[in-house]
PDB file of C-alpha atoms in Angstrom:
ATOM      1  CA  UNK A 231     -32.431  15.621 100.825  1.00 47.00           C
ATOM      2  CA  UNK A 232     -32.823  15.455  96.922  1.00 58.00           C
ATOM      3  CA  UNK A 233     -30.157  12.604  96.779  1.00 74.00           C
ATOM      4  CA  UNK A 234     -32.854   9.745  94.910  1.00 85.00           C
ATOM      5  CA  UNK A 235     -31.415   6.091  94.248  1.00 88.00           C
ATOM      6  CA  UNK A 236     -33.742   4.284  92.382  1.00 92.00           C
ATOM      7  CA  UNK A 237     -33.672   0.497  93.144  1.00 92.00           C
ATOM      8  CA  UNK A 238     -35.060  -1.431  90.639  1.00 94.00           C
ATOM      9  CA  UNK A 239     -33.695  -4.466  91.170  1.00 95.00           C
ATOM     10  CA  UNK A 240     -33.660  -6.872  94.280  1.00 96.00           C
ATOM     11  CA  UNK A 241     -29.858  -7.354  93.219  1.00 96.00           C
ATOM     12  CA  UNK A 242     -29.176  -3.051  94.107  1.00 95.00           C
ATOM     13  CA  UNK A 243     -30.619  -2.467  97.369  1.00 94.00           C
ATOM     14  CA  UNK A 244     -28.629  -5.985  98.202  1.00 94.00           C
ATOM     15  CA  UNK A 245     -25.679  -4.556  96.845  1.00 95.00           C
ATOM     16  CA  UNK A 246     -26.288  -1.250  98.911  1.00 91.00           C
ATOM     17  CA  UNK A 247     -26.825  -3.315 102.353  1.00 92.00           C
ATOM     18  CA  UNK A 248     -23.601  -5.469 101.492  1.00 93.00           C
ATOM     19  CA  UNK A 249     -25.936  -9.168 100.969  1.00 93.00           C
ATOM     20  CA  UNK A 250     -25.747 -11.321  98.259  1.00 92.00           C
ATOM     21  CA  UNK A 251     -28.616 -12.126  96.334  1.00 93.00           C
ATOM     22  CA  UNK A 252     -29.295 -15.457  96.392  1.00 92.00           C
ATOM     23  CA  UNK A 253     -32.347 -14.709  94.222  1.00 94.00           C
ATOM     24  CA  UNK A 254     -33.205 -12.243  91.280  1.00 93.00           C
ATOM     25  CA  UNK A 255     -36.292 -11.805  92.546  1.00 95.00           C
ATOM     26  CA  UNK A 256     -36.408 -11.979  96.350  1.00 96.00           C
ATOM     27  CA  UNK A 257     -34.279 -11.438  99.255  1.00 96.00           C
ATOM     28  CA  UNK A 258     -34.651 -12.127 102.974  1.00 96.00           C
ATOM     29  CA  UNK A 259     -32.231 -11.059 105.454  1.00 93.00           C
ATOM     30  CA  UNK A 260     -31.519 -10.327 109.321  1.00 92.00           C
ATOM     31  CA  UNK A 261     -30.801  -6.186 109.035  1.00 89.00           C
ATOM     32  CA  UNK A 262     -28.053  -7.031 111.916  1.00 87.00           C
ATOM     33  CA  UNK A 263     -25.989  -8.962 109.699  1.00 86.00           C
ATOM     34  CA  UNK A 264     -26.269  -5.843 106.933  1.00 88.00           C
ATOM     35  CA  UNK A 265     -24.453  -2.111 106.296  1.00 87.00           C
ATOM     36  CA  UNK A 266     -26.381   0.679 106.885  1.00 83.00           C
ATOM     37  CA  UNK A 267     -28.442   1.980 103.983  1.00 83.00           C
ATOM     38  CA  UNK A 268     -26.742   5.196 102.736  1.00 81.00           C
ATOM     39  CA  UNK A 269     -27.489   8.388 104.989  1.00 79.00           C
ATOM     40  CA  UNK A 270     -30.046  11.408 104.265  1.00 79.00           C
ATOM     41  CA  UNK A 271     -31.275   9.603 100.961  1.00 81.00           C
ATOM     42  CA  UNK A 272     -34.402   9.019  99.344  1.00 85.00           C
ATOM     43  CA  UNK A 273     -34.916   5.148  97.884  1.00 88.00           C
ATOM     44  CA  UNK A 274     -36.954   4.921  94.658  1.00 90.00           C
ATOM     45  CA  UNK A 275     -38.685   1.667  95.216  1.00 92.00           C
ATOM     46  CA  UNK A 276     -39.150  -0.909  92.473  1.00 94.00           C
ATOM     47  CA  UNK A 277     -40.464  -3.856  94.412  1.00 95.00           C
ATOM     48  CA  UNK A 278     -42.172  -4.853  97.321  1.00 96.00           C
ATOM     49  CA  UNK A 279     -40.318  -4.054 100.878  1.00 94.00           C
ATOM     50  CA  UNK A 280     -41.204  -5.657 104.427  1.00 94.00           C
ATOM     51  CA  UNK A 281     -39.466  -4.401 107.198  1.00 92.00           C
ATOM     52  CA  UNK A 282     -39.704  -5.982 110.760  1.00 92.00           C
ATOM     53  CA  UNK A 283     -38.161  -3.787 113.455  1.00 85.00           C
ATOM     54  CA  UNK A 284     -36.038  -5.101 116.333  1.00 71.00           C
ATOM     55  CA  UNK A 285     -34.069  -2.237 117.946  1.00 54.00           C
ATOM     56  CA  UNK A 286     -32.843   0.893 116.671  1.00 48.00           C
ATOM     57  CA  UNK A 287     -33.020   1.127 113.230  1.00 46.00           C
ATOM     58  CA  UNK A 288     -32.589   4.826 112.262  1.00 47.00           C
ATOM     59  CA  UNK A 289     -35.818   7.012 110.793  1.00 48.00           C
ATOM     60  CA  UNK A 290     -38.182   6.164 108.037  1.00 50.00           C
ATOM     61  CA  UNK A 291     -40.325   8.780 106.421  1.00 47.00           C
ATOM     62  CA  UNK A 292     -42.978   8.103 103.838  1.00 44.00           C
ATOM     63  CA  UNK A 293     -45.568  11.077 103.270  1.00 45.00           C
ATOM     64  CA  UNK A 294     -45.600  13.612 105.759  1.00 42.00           C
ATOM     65  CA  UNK A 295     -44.243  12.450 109.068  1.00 44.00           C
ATOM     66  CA  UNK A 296     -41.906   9.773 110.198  1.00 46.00           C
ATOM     67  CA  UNK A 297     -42.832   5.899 111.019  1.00 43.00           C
ATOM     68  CA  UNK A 298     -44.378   4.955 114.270  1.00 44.00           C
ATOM     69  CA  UNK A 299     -42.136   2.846 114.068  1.00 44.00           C
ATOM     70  CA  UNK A 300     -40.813   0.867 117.859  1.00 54.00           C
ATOM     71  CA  UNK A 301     -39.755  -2.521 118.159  1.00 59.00           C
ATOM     72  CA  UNK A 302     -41.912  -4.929 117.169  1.00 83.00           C
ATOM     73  CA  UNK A 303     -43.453  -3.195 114.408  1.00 89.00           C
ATOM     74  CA  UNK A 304     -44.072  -4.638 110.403  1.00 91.00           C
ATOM     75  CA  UNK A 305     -43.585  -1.500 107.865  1.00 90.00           C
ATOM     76  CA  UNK A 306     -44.564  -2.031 104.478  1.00 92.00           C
ATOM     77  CA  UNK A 307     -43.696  -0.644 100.898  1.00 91.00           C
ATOM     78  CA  UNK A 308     -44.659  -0.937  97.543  1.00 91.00           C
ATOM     79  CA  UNK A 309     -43.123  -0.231  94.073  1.00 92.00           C
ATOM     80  CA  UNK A 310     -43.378   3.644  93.310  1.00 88.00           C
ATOM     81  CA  UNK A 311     -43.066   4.497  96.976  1.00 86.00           C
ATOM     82  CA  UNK A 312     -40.412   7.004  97.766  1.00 82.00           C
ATOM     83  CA  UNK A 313     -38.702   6.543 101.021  1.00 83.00           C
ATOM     84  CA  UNK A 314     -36.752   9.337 103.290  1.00 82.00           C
ATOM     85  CA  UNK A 315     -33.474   7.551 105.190  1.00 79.00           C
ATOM     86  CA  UNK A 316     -32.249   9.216 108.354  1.00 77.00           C
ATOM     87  CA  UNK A 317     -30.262   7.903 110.846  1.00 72.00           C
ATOM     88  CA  UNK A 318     -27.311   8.325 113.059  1.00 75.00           C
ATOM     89  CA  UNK A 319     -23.923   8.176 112.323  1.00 74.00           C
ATOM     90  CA  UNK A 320     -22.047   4.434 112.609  1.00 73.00           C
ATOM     91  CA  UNK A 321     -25.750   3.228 114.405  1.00 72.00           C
ATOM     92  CA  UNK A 322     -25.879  -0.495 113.012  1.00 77.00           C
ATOM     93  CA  UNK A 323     -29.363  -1.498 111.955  1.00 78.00           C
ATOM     94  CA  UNK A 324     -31.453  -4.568 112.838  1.00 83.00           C
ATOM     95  CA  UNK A 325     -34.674  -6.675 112.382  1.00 90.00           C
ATOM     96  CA  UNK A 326     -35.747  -8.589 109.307  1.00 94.00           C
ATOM     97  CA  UNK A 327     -36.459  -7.450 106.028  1.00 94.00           C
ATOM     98  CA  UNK A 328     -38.372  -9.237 102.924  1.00 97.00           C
ATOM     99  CA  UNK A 329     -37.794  -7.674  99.564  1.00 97.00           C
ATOM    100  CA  UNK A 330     -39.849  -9.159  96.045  1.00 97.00           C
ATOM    101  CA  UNK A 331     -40.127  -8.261  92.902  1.00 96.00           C
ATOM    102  CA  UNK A 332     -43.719  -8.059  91.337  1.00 95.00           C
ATOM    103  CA  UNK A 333     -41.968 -10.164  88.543  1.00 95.00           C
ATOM    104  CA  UNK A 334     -41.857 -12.812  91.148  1.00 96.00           C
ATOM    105  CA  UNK A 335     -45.977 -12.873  91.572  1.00 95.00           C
ATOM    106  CA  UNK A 336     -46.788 -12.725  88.332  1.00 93.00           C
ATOM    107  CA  UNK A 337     -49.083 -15.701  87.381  1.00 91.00           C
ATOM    108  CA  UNK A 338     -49.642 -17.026  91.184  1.00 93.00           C
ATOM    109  CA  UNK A 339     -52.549 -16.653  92.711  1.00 92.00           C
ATOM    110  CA  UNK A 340     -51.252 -13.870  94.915  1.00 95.00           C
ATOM    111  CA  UNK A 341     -50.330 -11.728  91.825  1.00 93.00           C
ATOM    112  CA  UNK A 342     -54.097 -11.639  91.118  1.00 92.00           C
ATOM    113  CA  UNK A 343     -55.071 -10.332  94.508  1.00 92.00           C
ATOM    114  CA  UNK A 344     -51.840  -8.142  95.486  1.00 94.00           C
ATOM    115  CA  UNK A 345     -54.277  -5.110  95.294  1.00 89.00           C
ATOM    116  CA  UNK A 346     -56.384  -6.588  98.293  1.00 90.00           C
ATOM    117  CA  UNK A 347     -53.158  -5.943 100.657  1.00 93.00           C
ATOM    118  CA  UNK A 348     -53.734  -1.969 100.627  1.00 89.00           C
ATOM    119  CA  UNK A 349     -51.688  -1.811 103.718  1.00 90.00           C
ATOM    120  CA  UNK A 350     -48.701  -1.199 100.938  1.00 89.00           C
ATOM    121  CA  UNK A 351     -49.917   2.356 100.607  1.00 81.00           C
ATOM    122  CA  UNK A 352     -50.595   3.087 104.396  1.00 82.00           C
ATOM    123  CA  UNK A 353     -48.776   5.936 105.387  1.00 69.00           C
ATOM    124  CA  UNK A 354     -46.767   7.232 108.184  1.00 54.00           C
ATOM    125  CA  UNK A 355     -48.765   6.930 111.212  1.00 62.00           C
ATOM    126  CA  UNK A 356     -50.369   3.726 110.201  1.00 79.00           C
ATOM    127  CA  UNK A 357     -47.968   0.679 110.596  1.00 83.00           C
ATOM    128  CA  UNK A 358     -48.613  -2.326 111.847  1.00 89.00           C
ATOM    129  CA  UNK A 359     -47.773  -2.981 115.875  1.00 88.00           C
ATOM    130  CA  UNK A 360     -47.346  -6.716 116.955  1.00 90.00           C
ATOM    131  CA  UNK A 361     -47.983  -8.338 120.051  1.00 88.00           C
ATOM    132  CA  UNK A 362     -44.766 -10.463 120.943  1.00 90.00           C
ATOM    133  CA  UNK A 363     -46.827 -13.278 119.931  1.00 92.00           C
ATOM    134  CA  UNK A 364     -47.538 -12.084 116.507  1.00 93.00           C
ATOM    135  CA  UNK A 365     -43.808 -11.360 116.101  1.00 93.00           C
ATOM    136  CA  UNK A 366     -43.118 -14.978 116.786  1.00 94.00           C
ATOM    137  CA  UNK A 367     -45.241 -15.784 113.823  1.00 96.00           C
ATOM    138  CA  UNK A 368     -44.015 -13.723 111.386  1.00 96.00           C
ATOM    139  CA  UNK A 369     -40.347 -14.507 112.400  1.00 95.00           C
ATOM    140  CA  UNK A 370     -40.859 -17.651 111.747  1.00 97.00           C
ATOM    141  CA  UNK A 371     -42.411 -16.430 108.163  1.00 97.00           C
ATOM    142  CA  UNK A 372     -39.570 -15.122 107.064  1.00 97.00           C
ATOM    143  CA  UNK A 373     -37.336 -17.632 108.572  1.00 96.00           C
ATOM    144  CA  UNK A 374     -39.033 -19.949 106.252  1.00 96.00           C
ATOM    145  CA  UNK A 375     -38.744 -17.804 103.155  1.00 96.00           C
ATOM    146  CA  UNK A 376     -34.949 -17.751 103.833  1.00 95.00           C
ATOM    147  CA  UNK A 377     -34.626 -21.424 104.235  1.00 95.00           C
ATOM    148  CA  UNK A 378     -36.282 -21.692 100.453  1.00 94.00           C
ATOM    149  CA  UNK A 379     -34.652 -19.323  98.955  1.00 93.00           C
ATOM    150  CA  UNK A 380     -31.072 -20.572  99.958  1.00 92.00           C
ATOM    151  CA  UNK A 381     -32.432 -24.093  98.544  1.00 90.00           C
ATOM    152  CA  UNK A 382     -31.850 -25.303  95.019  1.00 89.00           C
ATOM    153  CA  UNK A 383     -34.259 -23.576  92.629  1.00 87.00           C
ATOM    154  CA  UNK A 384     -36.406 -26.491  91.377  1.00 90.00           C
ATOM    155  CA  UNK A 385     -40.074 -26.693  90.027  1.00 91.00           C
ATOM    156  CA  UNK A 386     -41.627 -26.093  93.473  1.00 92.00           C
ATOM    157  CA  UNK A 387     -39.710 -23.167  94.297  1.00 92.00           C
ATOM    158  CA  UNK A 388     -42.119 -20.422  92.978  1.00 93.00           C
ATOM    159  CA  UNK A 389     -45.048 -22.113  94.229  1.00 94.00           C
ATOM    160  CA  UNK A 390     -43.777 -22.318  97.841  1.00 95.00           C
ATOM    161  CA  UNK A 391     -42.085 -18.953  97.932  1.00 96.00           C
ATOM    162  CA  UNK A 392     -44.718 -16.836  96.916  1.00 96.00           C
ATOM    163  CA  UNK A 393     -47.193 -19.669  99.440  1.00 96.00           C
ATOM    164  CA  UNK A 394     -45.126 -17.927 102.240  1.00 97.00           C
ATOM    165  CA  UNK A 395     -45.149 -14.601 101.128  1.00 97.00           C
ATOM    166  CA  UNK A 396     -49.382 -14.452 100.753  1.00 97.00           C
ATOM    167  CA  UNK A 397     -49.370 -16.286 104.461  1.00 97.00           C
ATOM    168  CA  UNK A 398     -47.428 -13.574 105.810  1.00 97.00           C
ATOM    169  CA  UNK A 399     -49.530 -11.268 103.981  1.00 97.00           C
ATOM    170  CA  UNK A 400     -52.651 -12.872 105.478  1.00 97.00           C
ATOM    171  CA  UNK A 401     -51.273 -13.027 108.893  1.00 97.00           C
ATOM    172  CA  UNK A 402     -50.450  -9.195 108.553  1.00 95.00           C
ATOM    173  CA  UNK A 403     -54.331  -9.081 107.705  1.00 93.00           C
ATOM    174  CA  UNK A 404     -55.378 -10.088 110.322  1.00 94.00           C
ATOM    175  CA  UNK A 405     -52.929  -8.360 112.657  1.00 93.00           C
ATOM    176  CA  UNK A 406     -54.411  -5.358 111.063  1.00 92.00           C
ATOM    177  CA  UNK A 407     -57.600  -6.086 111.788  1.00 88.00           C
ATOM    178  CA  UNK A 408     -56.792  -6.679 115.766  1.00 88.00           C
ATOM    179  CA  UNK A 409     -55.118  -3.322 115.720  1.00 86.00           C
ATOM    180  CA  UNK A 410     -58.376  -1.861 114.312  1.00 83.00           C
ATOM    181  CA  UNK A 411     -60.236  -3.668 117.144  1.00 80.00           C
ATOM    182  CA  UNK A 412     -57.842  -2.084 119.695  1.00 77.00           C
ATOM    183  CA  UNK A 413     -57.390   1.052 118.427  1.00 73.00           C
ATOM    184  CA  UNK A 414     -61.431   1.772 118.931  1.00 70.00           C
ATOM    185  CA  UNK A 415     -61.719   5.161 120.319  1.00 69.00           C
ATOM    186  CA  UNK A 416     -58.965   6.486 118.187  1.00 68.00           C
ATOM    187  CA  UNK A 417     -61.443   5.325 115.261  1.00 68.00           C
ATOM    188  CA  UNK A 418     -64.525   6.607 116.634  1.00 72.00           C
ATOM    189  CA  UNK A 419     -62.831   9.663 116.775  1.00 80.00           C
ATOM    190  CA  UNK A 420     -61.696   9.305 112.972  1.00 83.00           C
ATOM    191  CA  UNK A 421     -65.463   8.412 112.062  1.00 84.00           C
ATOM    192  CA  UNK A 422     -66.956  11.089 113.991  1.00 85.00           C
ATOM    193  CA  UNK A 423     -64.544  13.993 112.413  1.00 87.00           C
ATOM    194  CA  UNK A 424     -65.536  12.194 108.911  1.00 89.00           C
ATOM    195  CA  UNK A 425     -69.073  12.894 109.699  1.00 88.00           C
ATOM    196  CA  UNK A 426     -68.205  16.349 110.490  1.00 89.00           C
ATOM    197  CA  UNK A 427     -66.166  17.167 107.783  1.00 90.00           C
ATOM    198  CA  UNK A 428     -68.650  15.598 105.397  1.00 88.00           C
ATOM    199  CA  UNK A 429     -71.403  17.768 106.609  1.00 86.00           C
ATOM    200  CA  UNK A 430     -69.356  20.845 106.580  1.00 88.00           C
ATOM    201  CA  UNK A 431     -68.285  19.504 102.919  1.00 88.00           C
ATOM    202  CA  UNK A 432     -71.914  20.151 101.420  1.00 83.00           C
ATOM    203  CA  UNK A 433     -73.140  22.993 104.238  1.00 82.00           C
ATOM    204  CA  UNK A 434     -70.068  25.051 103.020  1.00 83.00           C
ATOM    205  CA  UNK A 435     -69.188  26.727  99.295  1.00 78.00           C
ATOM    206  CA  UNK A 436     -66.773  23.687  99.180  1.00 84.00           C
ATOM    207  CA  UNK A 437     -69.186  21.276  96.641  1.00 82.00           C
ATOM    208  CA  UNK A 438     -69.294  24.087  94.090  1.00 79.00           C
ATOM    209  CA  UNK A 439     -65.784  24.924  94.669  1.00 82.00           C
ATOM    210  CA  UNK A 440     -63.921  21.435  94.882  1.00 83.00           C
ATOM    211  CA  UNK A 441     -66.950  19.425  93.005  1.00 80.00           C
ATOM    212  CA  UNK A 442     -68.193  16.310  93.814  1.00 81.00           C
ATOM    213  CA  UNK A 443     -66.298  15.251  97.164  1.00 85.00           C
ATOM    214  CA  UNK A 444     -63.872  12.485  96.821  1.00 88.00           C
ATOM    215  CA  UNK A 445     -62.312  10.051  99.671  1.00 90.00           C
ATOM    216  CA  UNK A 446     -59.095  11.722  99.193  1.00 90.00           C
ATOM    217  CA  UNK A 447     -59.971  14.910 100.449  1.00 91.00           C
ATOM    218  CA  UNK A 448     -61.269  13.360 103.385  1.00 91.00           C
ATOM    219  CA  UNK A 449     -58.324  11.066 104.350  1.00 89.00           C
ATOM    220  CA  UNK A 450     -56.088  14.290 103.530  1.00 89.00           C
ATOM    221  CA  UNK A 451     -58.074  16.414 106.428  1.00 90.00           C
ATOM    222  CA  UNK A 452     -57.443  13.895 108.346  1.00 87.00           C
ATOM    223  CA  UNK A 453     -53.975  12.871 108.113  1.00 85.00           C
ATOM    224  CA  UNK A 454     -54.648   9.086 106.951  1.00 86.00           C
ATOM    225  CA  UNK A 455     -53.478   7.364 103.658  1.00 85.00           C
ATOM    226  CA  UNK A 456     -56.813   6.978 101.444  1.00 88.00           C
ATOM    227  CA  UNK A 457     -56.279   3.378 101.609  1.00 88.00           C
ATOM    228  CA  UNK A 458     -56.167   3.585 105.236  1.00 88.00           C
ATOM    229  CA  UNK A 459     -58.945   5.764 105.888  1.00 89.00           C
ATOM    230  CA  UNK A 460     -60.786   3.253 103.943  1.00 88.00           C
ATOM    231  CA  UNK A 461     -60.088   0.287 105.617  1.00 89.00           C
ATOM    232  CA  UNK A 462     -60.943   2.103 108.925  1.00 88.00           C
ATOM    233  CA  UNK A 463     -64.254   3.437 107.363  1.00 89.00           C
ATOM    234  CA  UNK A 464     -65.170  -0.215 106.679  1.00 87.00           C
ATOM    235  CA  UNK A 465     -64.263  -2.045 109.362  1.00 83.00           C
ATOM    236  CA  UNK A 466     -65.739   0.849 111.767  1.00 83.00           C
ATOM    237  CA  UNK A 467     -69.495   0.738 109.630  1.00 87.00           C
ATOM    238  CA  UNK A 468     -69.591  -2.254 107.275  1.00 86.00           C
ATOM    239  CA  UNK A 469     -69.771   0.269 103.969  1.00 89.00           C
ATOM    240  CA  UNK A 470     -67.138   2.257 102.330  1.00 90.00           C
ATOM    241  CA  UNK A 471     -66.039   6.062 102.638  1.00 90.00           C
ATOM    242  CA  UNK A 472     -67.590   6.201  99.182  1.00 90.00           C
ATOM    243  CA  UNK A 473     -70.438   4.792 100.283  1.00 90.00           C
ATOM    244  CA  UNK A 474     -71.253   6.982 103.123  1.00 90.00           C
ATOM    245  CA  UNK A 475     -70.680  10.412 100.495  1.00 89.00           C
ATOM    246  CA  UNK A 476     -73.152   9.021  98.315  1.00 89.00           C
ATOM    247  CA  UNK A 477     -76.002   7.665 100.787  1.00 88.00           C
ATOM    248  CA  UNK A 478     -75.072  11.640 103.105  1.00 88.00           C
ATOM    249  CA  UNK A 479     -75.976  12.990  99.202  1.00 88.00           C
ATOM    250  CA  UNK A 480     -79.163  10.770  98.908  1.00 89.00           C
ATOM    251  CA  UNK A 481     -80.334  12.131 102.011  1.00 88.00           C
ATOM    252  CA  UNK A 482     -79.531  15.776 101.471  1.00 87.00           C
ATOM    253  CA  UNK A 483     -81.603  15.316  97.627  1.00 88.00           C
ATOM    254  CA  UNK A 484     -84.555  14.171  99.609  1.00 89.00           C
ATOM    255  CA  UNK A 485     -84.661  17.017 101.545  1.00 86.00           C
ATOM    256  CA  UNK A 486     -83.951  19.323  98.401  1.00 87.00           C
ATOM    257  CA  UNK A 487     -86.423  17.579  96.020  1.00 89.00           C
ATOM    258  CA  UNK A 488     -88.928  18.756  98.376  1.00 84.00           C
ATOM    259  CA  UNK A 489     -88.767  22.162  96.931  1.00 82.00           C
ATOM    260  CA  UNK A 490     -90.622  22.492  94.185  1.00 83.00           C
ATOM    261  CA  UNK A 491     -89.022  25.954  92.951  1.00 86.00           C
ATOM    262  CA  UNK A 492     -86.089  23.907  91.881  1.00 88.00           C
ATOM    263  CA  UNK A 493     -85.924  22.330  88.998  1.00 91.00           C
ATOM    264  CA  UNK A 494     -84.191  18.549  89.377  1.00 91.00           C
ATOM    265  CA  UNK A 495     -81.169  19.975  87.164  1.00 90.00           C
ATOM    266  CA  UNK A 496     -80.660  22.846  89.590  1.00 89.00           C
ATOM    267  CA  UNK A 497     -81.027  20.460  92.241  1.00 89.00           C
ATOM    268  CA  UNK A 498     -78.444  18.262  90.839  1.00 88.00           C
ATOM    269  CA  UNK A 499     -76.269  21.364  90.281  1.00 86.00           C
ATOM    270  CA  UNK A 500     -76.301  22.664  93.647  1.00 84.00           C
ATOM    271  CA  UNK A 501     -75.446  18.827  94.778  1.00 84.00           C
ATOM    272  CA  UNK A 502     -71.958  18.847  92.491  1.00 82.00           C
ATOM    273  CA  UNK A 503     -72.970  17.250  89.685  1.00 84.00           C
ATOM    274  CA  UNK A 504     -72.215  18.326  86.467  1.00 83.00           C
ATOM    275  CA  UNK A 505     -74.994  16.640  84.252  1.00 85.00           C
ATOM    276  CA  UNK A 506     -78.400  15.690  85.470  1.00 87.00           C
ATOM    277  CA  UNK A 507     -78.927  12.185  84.259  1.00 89.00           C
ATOM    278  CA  UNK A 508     -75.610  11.238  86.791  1.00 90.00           C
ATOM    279  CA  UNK A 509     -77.499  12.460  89.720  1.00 88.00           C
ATOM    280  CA  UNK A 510     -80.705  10.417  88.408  1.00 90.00           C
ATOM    281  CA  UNK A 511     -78.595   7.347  87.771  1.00 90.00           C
ATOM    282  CA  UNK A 512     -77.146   7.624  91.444  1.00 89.00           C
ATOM    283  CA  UNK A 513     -80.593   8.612  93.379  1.00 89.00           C
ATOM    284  CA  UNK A 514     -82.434   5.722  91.269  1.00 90.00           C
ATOM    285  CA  UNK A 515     -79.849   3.093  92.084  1.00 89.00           C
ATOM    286  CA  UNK A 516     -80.309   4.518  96.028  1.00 88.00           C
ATOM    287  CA  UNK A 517     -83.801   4.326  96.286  1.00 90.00           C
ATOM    288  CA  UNK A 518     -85.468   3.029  93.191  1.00 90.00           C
ATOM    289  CA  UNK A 519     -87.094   6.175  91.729  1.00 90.00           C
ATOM    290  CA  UNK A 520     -86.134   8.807  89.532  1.00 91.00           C
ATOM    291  CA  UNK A 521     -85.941  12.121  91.201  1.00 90.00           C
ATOM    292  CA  UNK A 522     -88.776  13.084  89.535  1.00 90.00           C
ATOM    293  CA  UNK A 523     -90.626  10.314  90.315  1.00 89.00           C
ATOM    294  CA  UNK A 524     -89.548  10.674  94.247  1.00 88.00           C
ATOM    295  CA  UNK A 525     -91.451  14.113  94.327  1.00 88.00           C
ATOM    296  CA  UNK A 526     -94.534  13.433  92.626  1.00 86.00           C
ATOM    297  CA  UNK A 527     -94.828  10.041  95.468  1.00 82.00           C
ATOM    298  CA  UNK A 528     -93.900  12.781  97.914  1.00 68.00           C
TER     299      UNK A 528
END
């Protein structure tokens, strides 16, 4: 599959689903009434991309595996995302699909906190499953957005448009969050293997091999998105991934500060740090005294 069509434009992925663009900058769309996107491809995405599933509507791969992706369910992209198009032959497609262009946003107060929706970077296994109530609601989002956009473009138009887009945005928010709810004992299991892994992480050769461990390496072990694993981390504890690696390496300098054969440096060293003062900066920060001064209260 090394076929890559790089969509830009709003104007060429209408053009390769057979819609006209009503607007430069965004389309909305039923999938029924649309061709099928070209066959074992790859789509280079320039814009933002909302997919709502109704029936069959082929196989979409992003990262390692292919979507979770049943009836019912929202799929998000974002610009820079590569997608992987498989389907059947003469299948027709269906659902709803949203398309913007970050040109659209830019200025409104939902270009300032696009960054917030990190569901845009979620992989494979982590779309968003709605309740047939839920897919009511955001139905109804995007039949709105289509109603606008077919409307004569006057002063208000922006203002509205990207209105609906952030409220479907929210409303996928909080969706998101209900799935976390639900989802519990998956994520307890994802939290507890975290723990694990973390441990094993400075128990092992791996802090002196890898260096100072990241989130990524975490959410890779475990077959999550970072941005993903992240939200989960969050909504599971109340602090970040980040969070947890630094206050796992407060604890474990505690316990090594105690021996006095080490110097702080080596202690530092031995923690994955490659200069002293950014282990003091961190442990001060954490619990308000200096290494140095920890051991001498200790």
């Amino acid at each position: 599959m090394e076929n890559i069509i790089k969509l830009e434009k709003i104007s060429q992925f209408n053009t390769l689903k057979g819609i006209e663009t009503k607007h430069p900058l965004i389309s909305v769309y039923d999938n029924s009434n649309a061709k099928a996107l070209p066959n074992h491809c790859r789509l280079h995405f320039g814009f933002y991309a909302i997919f709502l599933k109704a029936a069959n509507c082929g196989e979409l791969k992003y990262g390692r595996s292919s979507y979770d992706y049943d009836e019912g369910t929202l799929v998000f992209f974002g610009p820079g995302q590569v997608v992987e198009i498989s389907h059947e032959e003469n299948y027709q497609p269906s659902g709803l699909v949203l398309l913007f262009h970050p040109d659209l946003i830019k200025g409104t107060s939902l270009g300032k906190q696009m960054s917030q929706y990190s569901f845009f970077s979620y992989e494979s296994n982590e779309a968003l499953h709605l309740s047939l109530a839920e897919q009511e609601i955001i139905k109804d989002l995007f039949v709105k957005l289509e109603y606008e956009i077919s409307q004569t473009i006057d002063k208000h138009s922006k203002t509205i448009i990207t209105n609906g887009i952030e409220l479907l945005l929210n409303y996928s928010v909080r969706f998101y969050d209900r799935q976390f709810i639900t989802r519990e004992n998956i994520n307890n299991g994802v939290l507890a293997k975290f723990e694990n892994l973390l441990a094993d992480y400075f128990n092992s050769n791996k802090i002196h091999e890898l260096g100072f461990p990241l989130v990524g390496y975490f959410a890779n072990q475990l077959n999550l998105s970072p941005n993903y694993f992240g939200d989960l981390i969050k909504k599971e504890t109340g602090k970040t991934a980040q969070e947890l690696i630094h206050l796992k390496l407060i604890d474990l300098a505690k316990e090594k500060i105690f021996d006095t054969e080490k110097s702080i440096s080596q202690i530092a060293f031995d923690l994955g740090f490659k200069y002293p003062q950014h282990f003091n900066r961190m442990f001060k920060k954490s619990t308000g005294y200096t290494p140095n001064e920890y051991r001498m209260l200790n």
